[in-house]
XYZ file of C-alpha atoms in Angstrom:
507
model
C -6.239 -9.161 7.744
C -5.760 -7.799 4.682
C -5.395 -3.637 2.634
C -9.025 -3.160 2.977
C -8.888 -2.918 6.877
C -7.565 -0.006 6.072
C -8.849 1.284 2.789
C -12.189 0.595 1.356
C -12.042 0.635 -2.136
C -13.491 -0.354 -5.256
C -11.814 -2.654 -7.855
C -10.796 -0.889 -11.084
C -12.273 -2.992 -13.721
C -9.583 -1.238 -16.360
C -7.043 -4.409 -14.247
C -7.393 -7.158 -15.625
C -5.017 -8.980 -14.074
C -5.467 -8.899 -10.378
C -4.966 -12.280 -9.493
C -1.981 -13.906 -6.830
C 0.900 -15.597 -8.570
C 0.208 -19.149 -9.315
C 3.986 -20.603 -9.252
C 5.195 -22.962 -6.835
C 8.855 -22.579 -6.681
C 10.612 -20.995 -3.005
C 12.920 -18.709 -5.877
C 15.705 -17.022 -4.602
C 14.351 -13.962 -5.044
C 11.009 -14.829 -3.733
C 13.065 -15.558 -0.373
C 15.091 -12.932 -0.690
C 12.097 -10.756 -0.998
C 10.623 -12.275 2.693
C 13.755 -11.832 4.760
C 13.880 -8.029 3.716
C 10.713 -7.636 4.225
C 10.324 -9.595 7.375
C 13.753 -7.714 8.712
C 12.020 -4.893 7.806
C 8.740 -5.780 10.557
C 11.957 -6.755 13.135
C 12.756 -3.521 12.728
C 9.480 -1.647 13.983
C 9.108 -4.763 16.276
C 12.283 -3.354 18.275
C 11.727 -0.088 17.463
C 9.578 1.603 20.086
C 11.774 -1.106 22.936
C 15.319 0.959 21.397
C 13.674 4.089 21.894
C 12.177 3.154 25.747
C 15.912 2.341 26.749
C 17.311 5.538 25.234
C 14.454 7.685 27.149
C 16.009 8.463 30.291
C 19.058 9.487 28.615
C 17.251 11.294 25.955
C 15.255 12.971 28.893
C 18.516 13.907 31.046
C 20.711 15.145 27.680
C 17.879 17.589 26.943
C 16.593 18.723 30.554
C 13.130 17.516 29.461
C 9.968 15.911 31.459
C 8.428 14.955 28.007
C 10.183 12.390 26.828
C 6.958 10.330 26.472
C 6.262 12.596 23.055
C 8.939 10.410 21.075
C 6.844 7.274 21.614
C 3.792 9.021 21.202
C 4.609 11.478 18.335
C 5.551 7.602 16.475
C 2.334 6.225 17.099
C 0.373 8.815 16.740
C 2.014 9.743 13.301
C 0.900 5.956 12.389
C -1.960 6.166 13.329
C -3.188 8.861 11.290
C -1.336 8.163 8.391
C -1.772 4.366 7.899
C -5.561 4.893 6.002
C -4.121 7.143 3.998
C -1.618 4.311 3.214
C -3.619 1.885 2.622
C -5.692 3.724 0.243
C -2.884 4.658 -1.564
C -1.508 1.612 -1.828
C -4.309 0.032 -3.104
C -4.178 3.317 -6.064
C -0.694 3.278 -6.808
C 0.747 0.243 -5.659
C 1.913 -1.082 -2.125
C 5.782 -1.472 -2.992
C 5.637 1.861 -4.347
C 4.114 3.176 -1.021
C 6.210 0.969 1.082
C 9.358 2.599 -0.618
C 7.717 6.239 -0.028
C 7.528 5.216 3.978
C 10.796 3.478 4.085
C 12.126 6.445 2.457
C 9.871 8.858 4.820
C 11.323 7.492 8.397
C 14.623 7.618 6.902
C 14.542 10.756 7.179
C 12.681 11.147 9.701
C 15.610 8.871 11.920
C 17.975 10.945 10.034
C 16.599 14.155 11.464
C 16.512 13.124 15.074
C 20.394 11.610 14.720
C 21.559 14.909 13.937
C 18.629 16.868 15.669
C 20.455 20.094 18.329
C 16.902 19.848 20.094
C 14.674 17.722 21.787
C 11.493 19.788 20.066
C 13.628 18.420 16.305
C 14.574 15.332 17.515
C 10.682 14.416 18.178
C 9.774 15.742 14.734
C 12.790 13.210 13.377
C 11.076 10.248 15.515
C 7.119 11.443 14.608
C 7.792 11.065 11.101
C 9.758 7.638 11.773
C 6.489 7.040 12.537
C 6.228 5.930 9.130
C 7.328 2.915 9.834
C 3.355 1.775 11.330
C 2.015 1.340 7.690
C 4.870 -0.921 6.675
C 2.368 -4.134 9.135
C -0.258 -4.000 6.201
C 1.992 -2.818 3.396
C 3.820 -6.358 3.391
C 2.058 -9.177 4.600
C -0.641 -7.601 2.000
C 2.068 -7.028 -0.459
C 3.077 -11.020 -0.292
C -0.015 -12.172 -0.520
C -0.577 -9.983 -4.200
C 3.022 -11.101 -5.704
C 4.433 -14.343 -4.171
C 3.014 -17.449 -4.959
C -0.259 -18.878 -4.135
C 1.278 -22.098 -2.388
C 3.868 -19.802 -0.296
C 1.623 -17.321 0.633
C 0.859 -18.399 3.728
C 4.050 -19.485 4.793
C 5.470 -16.550 3.941
C 2.626 -14.452 5.847
C 3.290 -16.601 9.039
C 7.415 -15.344 8.629
C 7.034 -12.387 8.627
C 4.797 -12.011 11.497
C 5.284 -13.886 13.949
C 9.375 -13.398 12.903
C 8.584 -9.831 14.484
C 8.907 -11.535 17.986
C 12.578 -13.103 18.294
C 14.206 -9.931 18.273
C 12.891 -9.316 21.284
C 15.160 -11.260 23.635
C 18.629 -10.373 21.692
C 17.571 -6.560 20.955
C 17.487 -5.159 24.403
C 21.401 -5.848 24.968
C 21.114 -4.319 21.484
C 20.546 -1.383 22.426
C 21.884 -0.901 25.289
C 25.799 -1.545 24.050
C 24.636 1.268 21.870
C 23.675 3.696 24.146
C 26.528 2.823 26.391
C 29.331 3.398 24.415
C 27.943 5.568 21.562
C 24.970 7.489 23.295
C 21.402 7.920 22.628
C 21.999 8.790 19.243
C 23.483 5.663 18.522
C 19.754 4.289 18.397
C 18.442 6.555 15.421
C 21.902 5.632 13.182
C 21.473 2.056 13.852
C 17.272 2.253 12.480
C 18.658 5.078 9.362
C 21.457 2.136 8.734
C 18.942 -0.869 8.816
C 16.636 1.096 6.609
C 19.307 2.493 4.165
C 20.166 -1.401 3.533
C 16.870 -3.011 3.790
C 15.513 -0.378 1.143
C 16.915 -1.029 -1.943
C 17.296 -5.136 -1.253
C 13.322 -5.016 -1.002
C 13.358 -2.813 -4.444
C 15.184 -5.021 -5.972
C 13.405 -8.689 -4.916
C 10.308 -7.504 -4.671
C 7.963 -7.206 -7.232
C 4.885 -4.552 -7.490
C 1.363 -5.420 -6.829
C -0.991 -5.713 -9.608
C -4.214 -5.281 -7.402
C -5.367 -1.249 -7.934
C -8.476 -0.004 -6.036
C -10.294 2.853 -6.297
C -11.518 5.224 -3.322
C -11.039 8.563 -2.124
C -8.455 9.773 0.620
C -10.190 11.788 3.449
C -7.192 14.451 3.799
C -9.504 16.760 6.170
C -10.443 13.977 8.287
C -6.569 13.141 9.043
C -5.687 16.396 9.247
C -8.522 17.099 11.738
C -7.782 13.952 14.091
C -4.001 14.392 14.294
C -4.178 18.182 15.123
C -7.404 17.305 17.833
C -5.819 14.729 18.950
C -2.041 16.017 19.935
C -3.565 19.406 20.706
C -5.340 18.089 23.617
C -1.760 15.797 24.522
C 0.246 18.788 24.339
C -2.172 20.942 26.747
C -2.860 18.264 29.534
C 1.079 17.047 29.227
C 2.225 20.758 30.174
C -0.247 21.839 32.239
C 1.534 20.824 35.015
C 4.520 23.405 34.097
C 1.572 25.945 32.321
C -0.748 25.345 35.175
C -4.179 24.706 34.486
C -5.823 27.676 33.764
C -2.526 29.609 32.549
C -4.380 30.183 28.925
C -1.705 28.686 27.106
C -2.924 25.148 28.270
C -7.047 26.184 27.981
C -5.487 27.186 24.385
C -4.115 23.818 23.415
C -6.987 21.731 25.196
C -10.043 24.116 23.582
C -8.309 23.863 20.157
C -7.921 20.286 20.447
C -11.337 19.116 21.750
C -12.703 21.538 18.808
C -10.593 20.504 16.343
C -11.185 16.231 16.957
C -15.438 17.809 17.850
C -15.121 18.409 13.826
C -13.403 15.511 12.983
C -15.815 13.846 14.353
C -18.722 15.998 11.924
C -16.804 15.462 9.115
C -16.365 11.487 9.622
C -20.418 11.810 9.750
C -20.650 13.522 6.183
C -17.915 12.705 4.331
C -18.561 9.558 1.807
C -15.391 7.501 2.577
C -14.334 9.007 6.008
C -10.539 8.542 7.370
C -13.083 6.616 9.991
C -16.433 5.124 9.783
C -17.931 5.912 13.160
C -21.021 3.953 12.865
C -19.664 0.650 13.095
C -19.350 1.448 16.965
C -22.505 1.878 17.573
C -22.317 -2.117 17.384
C -21.645 -3.512 20.794
C -19.002 -6.064 19.532
C -17.259 -3.752 17.265
C -16.778 -1.048 19.576
C -15.403 -3.299 22.954
C -13.295 -5.094 20.721
C -11.770 -1.848 19.613
C -11.405 -0.506 22.873
C -10.479 -4.072 24.426
C -7.253 -4.768 21.684
C -7.084 -0.276 22.053
C -6.024 -1.045 25.803
C -3.613 -3.480 25.652
C -1.397 -2.077 23.678
C -1.443 1.474 25.805
C -0.526 -1.026 28.589
C 2.125 -2.120 27.113
C 3.326 1.230 25.912
C 3.076 3.098 29.495
C 5.275 -0.507 31.391
C 7.741 -0.150 28.244
C 8.633 3.357 29.289
C 8.298 3.260 33.336
C 10.163 -0.072 33.674
C 13.331 2.087 32.643
C 13.006 5.174 34.288
C 12.021 3.036 37.385
C 15.478 0.546 36.847
C 17.599 2.887 35.217
C 17.376 5.670 38.877
C 20.052 5.953 41.222
C 19.594 3.866 44.582
C 22.212 6.268 46.260
C 19.574 8.784 45.293
C 16.997 7.067 47.985
C 13.812 7.902 46.662
C 12.375 3.979 47.424
C 13.333 2.516 44.217
C 15.915 1.930 41.765
C 18.490 0.258 40.737
C 21.181 2.471 39.338
C 21.318 -0.253 35.916
C 23.450 1.097 32.331
C 21.306 0.967 29.356
C 23.145 -2.479 28.860
C 22.127 -3.393 32.296
C 19.076 -2.953 31.966
C 17.823 -5.488 29.063
C 18.126 -8.541 32.410
C 14.414 -6.502 32.789
C 13.621 -6.196 29.284
C 14.845 -9.222 27.621
C 12.599 -11.822 29.692
C 9.214 -9.520 29.397
C 10.308 -9.332 25.174
C 10.492 -12.844 25.896
C 7.630 -13.793 27.715
C 5.317 -11.896 24.948
C 6.754 -14.320 22.267
C 5.099 -17.156 24.570
C 2.258 -15.482 25.281
C 1.768 -15.893 21.513
C 2.247 -19.293 21.239
C -0.127 -19.938 24.491
C -3.293 -18.367 21.996
C -2.032 -20.428 19.190
C -2.099 -23.636 21.225
C -5.554 -22.783 23.205
C -7.433 -20.453 20.484
C -9.097 -23.550 19.623
C -10.585 -24.352 22.693
C -11.091 -21.827 24.707
C -11.753 -18.630 22.553
C -10.088 -15.587 21.853
C -12.709 -13.265 24.464
C -11.411 -15.847 27.137
C -7.877 -15.681 26.511
C -8.379 -11.320 25.780
C -9.678 -11.392 29.637
C -7.039 -13.783 30.832
C -3.806 -11.798 29.012
C -5.348 -8.493 30.462
C -6.447 -10.122 34.042
C -2.268 -10.873 34.262
C -1.260 -7.449 33.178
C -3.372 -5.740 35.287
C -2.203 -8.345 37.842
C 1.250 -7.778 37.371
C 1.065 -3.869 37.375
C -0.538 -3.816 40.481
C 2.201 -5.997 41.915
C 5.105 -3.645 39.993
C 2.950 -0.484 41.713
C 3.243 -2.089 44.981
C 6.412 -3.471 44.983
C 9.340 -2.458 43.293
C 12.518 -3.695 46.044
C 14.269 -5.691 44.867
C 15.276 -6.714 41.006
C 13.691 -10.509 41.188
C 11.017 -8.921 41.923
C 11.394 -6.598 39.126
C 11.994 -9.497 36.623
C 9.073 -11.464 36.994
C 6.496 -8.366 37.097
C 8.331 -7.725 33.871
C 8.113 -11.638 32.789
C 4.282 -11.456 33.445
C 3.610 -8.346 31.634
C 4.969 -9.837 28.740
C 2.927 -12.827 29.430
C -0.016 -10.790 29.321
C 0.528 -8.534 26.246
C 1.388 -11.496 24.508
C -1.954 -12.807 24.672
C -3.809 -9.590 24.330
C -1.715 -8.879 20.715
C -2.204 -12.239 19.202
C -5.843 -12.819 20.894
C -6.804 -9.452 19.238
C -7.280 -9.689 15.900
C -8.926 -13.467 16.397
C -11.367 -11.865 18.606
C -12.948 -9.680 16.115
C -12.857 -12.471 13.829
C -14.866 -14.290 16.964
C -17.332 -11.658 17.605
C -17.576 -9.131 15.401
C -19.856 -9.994 12.606
C -18.276 -10.375 8.915
C -19.471 -7.670 6.963
C -17.802 -5.714 9.642
C -13.991 -7.313 9.928
C -12.348 -4.792 7.127
C -13.807 -2.059 8.294
C -13.777 -2.686 11.751
C -9.878 -3.980 11.488
C -8.745 -0.050 10.408
C -10.423 1.049 13.313
C -8.921 -1.150 15.366
C -5.488 -0.692 13.779
C -5.282 3.016 14.984
C -6.601 2.757 18.429
C -4.113 0.154 18.876
C -1.586 3.313 17.711
C -3.929 6.303 19.178
C -4.773 4.735 22.755
C -0.799 3.487 23.057
C -0.004 7.046 22.015
C -2.465 9.183 24.547
C -1.807 6.772 27.757
C 1.710 7.123 28.214
C 1.223 11.339 28.332
C -1.570 11.068 30.122
C 0.984 8.989 32.882
C 3.841 11.357 32.748
C 1.659 14.049 33.483
C 0.838 12.341 37.133
C 4.641 11.935 37.041
C 5.589 15.713 35.970
C 3.382 16.422 39.133
C 5.585 14.328 41.501
C 8.922 15.227 40.790
C 11.421 14.502 43.620
C 14.921 15.867 42.762
C 16.487 16.980 39.461
C 19.621 16.217 39.240
C 21.966 17.595 36.435
C 18.812 18.457 34.012
C 17.592 14.707 34.886
C 14.158 14.691 37.029
C 13.472 11.579 39.645
C 9.643 10.807 40.640
C 9.103 10.744 44.191
C 8.232 6.580 44.816
C 4.665 7.808 44.870
C 4.063 9.678 41.343
C 5.688 5.789 39.529
C 3.320 3.980 42.148
C 0.643 5.802 40.594
C 1.764 5.302 37.098
C 2.075 1.638 37.406
C -1.359 1.805 38.260
C -2.469 3.912 35.625
C -1.369 1.097 33.896
C -3.223 -1.858 36.004
C -6.491 0.729 35.771
C -6.525 0.412 32.206
C -5.903 -3.559 31.661
C -8.575 -3.473 34.472
C -10.977 -1.588 31.549
C -9.642 -3.635 28.607
C -10.703 -7.374 31.055
C -14.157 -5.848 31.547
C -14.451 -5.064 28.332
C -13.443 -8.751 27.360
C -15.825 -10.130 29.095
C -18.732 -7.820 28.040
C -18.482 -8.927 24.766
C -21.218 -11.068 23.371
C -20.385 -15.023 23.021
C -20.917 -15.215 19.679
C -22.413 -12.931 16.820
C -26.620 -13.703 16.200
C -26.550 -11.472 13.595
C -25.505 -8.532 11.415
C -25.557 -5.212 12.466
C -27.722 -3.289 10.094
C -25.357 -0.853 9.097
C -25.297 1.099 5.553
C -21.355 0.618 5.579
C -19.138 -0.427 2.002
C -17.296 -3.497 3.870
C -14.676 -6.195 2.474
C -15.395 -9.322 4.434
C -11.859 -11.406 5.084
C -10.995 -13.844 3.146
C -9.795 -17.516 3.604
C -6.219 -15.618 4.181
C -4.240 -16.784 7.990
C -5.048 -14.961 10.992
C -2.437 -12.805 12.228
C -0.867 -12.627 15.582
C 1.590 -9.175 15.331
C 3.780 -8.529 18.261
C 4.135 -4.627 19.383
C 6.744 -2.532 19.586
């Protein structure tokens, strides 16, 4: 995948040097650049997991049942910003925009670390979502400025390395939260960004590639406000009442803004997302299945620590009362199995095809989430089920980009990549809010401001994840086995070149 998946445009004819460097050596500077950018992606990889582990403590501290917004805000801003950042990067330089994203993420981490209210922490966490665009900025920057013979290996190291921290990171996060409080997670992010930013700036050249394109700020504002408004109405409806004026205002306003975005996307020449490509069945089903894969992982990642950290003495039918550090024994197998899932795809994709692997991965996730919903009384069971979720999600993450290449006509692959990326951020932002809306209607007790949910509510939450995984499996099954012809769509696209197929892991 390349930047054209996020920013389509016309090459600048005034820029004559748009070639990949041809040097052959892994110089110390190139190695330093790769290490610093790979570590940045490692930070992105564990960011979602660290907040999920700290979430029970954060929710208890601020006496809120809206903790899911810490993840929703992070993903939503990243989803809306990615296409804009991609176009700005192609116009003004990828390294420059990478530095902007790092700086904004650092400001967000600082705001969250020092915030005095839950709303301020959510705002800071949303701004930290600017880490999301760093993923494609890193590997496209590598493509543009690294010696040509090193590009494939460098991209592979930078992307595949994102799974290496999934096993030790839960233990580090647990130690930080238990010994220094939940704010230590934000401080950790801030310190890492303050170190990695200057390192990348000092070791990485600016990309010479420039494209001319327009920026759809109106579309970004309408899409972001529309989704956020609707989610606020849904998430607070259990407290306000579904017929309360405030609930209806957010629901109606969000729907109206989202409808306005759809209209604008159809009339603007270069919209944030070109919706016409969704008329192609292969495109629509690929986007849906890959987005739901990430959404199921997001729901499970939030529900699992809530379930495991709930004190067993409350007699709710679940809960082991583990600390944040103790929770690592549940999270580490999940992370390790996710990496294994990626290797499974690497070994089997040429034999079985990405469509079959996506079906299998989503079926495994659906089964594991269902088993977790039905039986969550013993630690060994939950650990096994968590590992199964990790295995299924790892297969899904790795199968998604291969699925795009295998099922989508080549002229549509660039644009589909952009839509798929947004789907992989928006759906994980939406589904946890839906799950917690259900949970907030099943509160069993409140202890010192911390809400604990009934066993029935928790079961429904995991079943929501299972249902989403099943829909993803059905969508993958409905994909055509091969593309017979190029869809007759008048869309300005740039097909993928000979770059490696990427298998990034979700946060």
